[in-house]
Amino acid sequence: MSAIEGRATARTYGNWRKPRTRGVGGLGMFPTMFGFAGAVMVIIVATNKGLVAGVITAAVFAGVLAAVAVKDKHGESGMIRIMNRAGWLFARNRGAHLYRSGPLGFAEWGTAQLPGLAAGSRLTEWKDSYGRPFALIEVPSTNDFTVVLGAEPDGSALVDQEQVDIWVAEWGSWLEALADEPGLVAASVTLETAPDTGTRLASEVLGRIDDRGSDFSKSVLRKIVATYPAGAATIKAYVAITFAGATRTGAARRSPEEVGRELAYRLPGLTSGLSSTGAGAARPLTAQDLCEVVRIAYDPAAAILIDQANSAGQATELYWPEVGPTAHQAAWDSYRHDSALSVSWMMSQAPRGNVGESILSRLLAPHRHIARKRVTMLYRPIDPARAAAIVEADKRDAEFLVGSTKNPTGRSRKDVIAAFANESEESGGAGLVNFGMVVTATVQDPATIEDARAAVDSLSAQARIRLRVVHGSQDSAFAAGLPLGLVLPRHLAIPHDIRDQL
């Protein structure tokens, strides 16, 4: 047998779908219903008020229908763009895009609390059944509780392909198992790359230099400490798991004490399941660890100070009301916070076709034009009891969209095939998960922000995903990319089911 014949076939992954509702001529349910209502209204007006009034009414309905039906390459309609722009102008006129905290700010008690979606969050600390302390974030506005796990991914370098395939399969199983966790609302995985401050290396090496050693060896070690951090990067991974504060719809809200006691017994199972996915030794973050992560995210200049304190064995003693920025200013397409400037993107289209497991490797890797980069995958597992009905409805809608047009496109036909494949896999026991992605690029020199934008555009193209800048909500997108467990659909003024129809 030749080497080529003995090589295992590389696995590919795909068939990601964004369900669409049925309508006429490729339109969704809402535009179709609006079009029928407009036709009826035009007939009534033309009959009672005359032809001119009917034509004017038809023009108004046609304009609104076009704003809803015509979408750009990101799948965003003109109506959504108008609503986003109007919301942004309203927020700017009220000054909601500005934030000042601290003794001279407007935050309660002169603290530097988190802004925006996380403003009302609270942090407590508990211990799991293994005796490990873990932080518990409470968001009272949505009655959600989040625990954050720190992971140390092994990476695929010098790893057999068979082992990589096993890791991917185990990751899929872990996501599928989340749907069976009582009260689980969402999960997110954040991979952050940042410049290495070199503080840990200096503390480790300089503290071990023997004064009796030769001058040459000591000079070599000091030179290594001085030069090695240049261009080096740190890679950190976090997994945030969010649970509902109520056990069921209509149930009473639970206190942090009740949720903390329950999660203390469930955390060991969640962390042990991650170890088989290639995530390394997962551990829950303590309250102090989480405070440091959030503090550095909003003020990257504090990273070296925190590293120096940790290397010296000194406690940073950060508290949750003090980890937010002292000032921020959200713009239409950027976000200024303390010592840095950030831009956030969201995924508008998953990779088309089948891809390998390393499709996101370049997007996740450190980049020389981006000082700090966070790539956050957002997951919302679907209850198995609802999954069957969802894939069945998706299949019927895909068939209807093909049958309602005289010449269906190749993409429509592929949608039908994908919908049938999803139904087959779900009936075979596969889980169903809604997912998205938020990418945040942070620079400390505002003059380099355009280089960071170009870098992310290039990396997204290589990953075969489509990203769009989050216009008018940069501060919210920045918070969503942090390991805080914020579930964005639960913070929307317009329910996402209705928003998707627009």
mmCIF file of N, CA and C in Angstrom, residues 254-263:
data_model
loop_
_atom_site.group_PDB
_atom_site.id
_atom_site.type_symbol
_atom_site.label_atom_id
_atom_site.label_comp_id
_atom_site.label_asym_id
_atom_site.label_seq_id
_atom_site.Cartn_x
_atom_site.Cartn_y
_atom_site.Cartn_z
ATOM 1 N N ARG A 254 -34.459 33.374 41.296
ATOM 2 C CA ARG A 254 -33.595 32.794 42.326
ATOM 3 C C ARG A 254 -32.510 33.786 42.725
ATOM 4 N N SER A 255 -32.073 33.684 43.945
ATOM 5 C CA SER A 255 -31.023 34.560 44.452
ATOM 6 C C SER A 255 -29.660 34.032 44.018
ATOM 7 N N PRO A 256 -28.619 34.877 44.046
ATOM 8 C CA PRO A 256 -27.273 34.391 43.723
ATOM 9 C C PRO A 256 -26.836 33.240 44.617
ATOM 10 N N GLU A 257 -27.296 33.229 45.868
ATOM 11 C CA GLU A 257 -26.924 32.132 46.764
ATOM 12 C C GLU A 257 -27.485 30.804 46.262
ATOM 13 N N GLU A 258 -28.738 30.812 45.821
ATOM 14 C CA GLU A 258 -29.344 29.574 45.325
ATOM 15 C C GLU A 258 -28.661 29.098 44.052
ATOM 16 N N VAL A 259 -28.400 30.014 43.128
ATOM 17 C CA VAL A 259 -27.742 29.641 41.878
ATOM 18 C C VAL A 259 -26.316 29.188 42.145
ATOM 19 N N GLY A 260 -25.606 29.876 43.031
ATOM 20 C CA GLY A 260 -24.235 29.496 43.352
ATOM 21 C C GLY A 260 -24.148 28.106 43.940
ATOM 22 N N ARG A 261 -25.076 27.761 44.831
ATOM 23 C CA ARG A 261 -25.064 26.413 45.428
ATOM 24 C C ARG A 261 -25.324 25.349 44.375
ATOM 25 N N GLU A 262 -26.251 25.633 43.454
ATOM 26 C CA GLU A 262 -26.550 24.637 42.421
ATOM 27 C C GLU A 262 -25.378 24.449 41.461
ATOM 28 N N LEU A 263 -24.795 25.558 41.007
ATOM 29 C CA LEU A 263 -23.695 25.454 40.048
ATOM 30 C C LEU A 263 -22.444 24.861 40.678
#
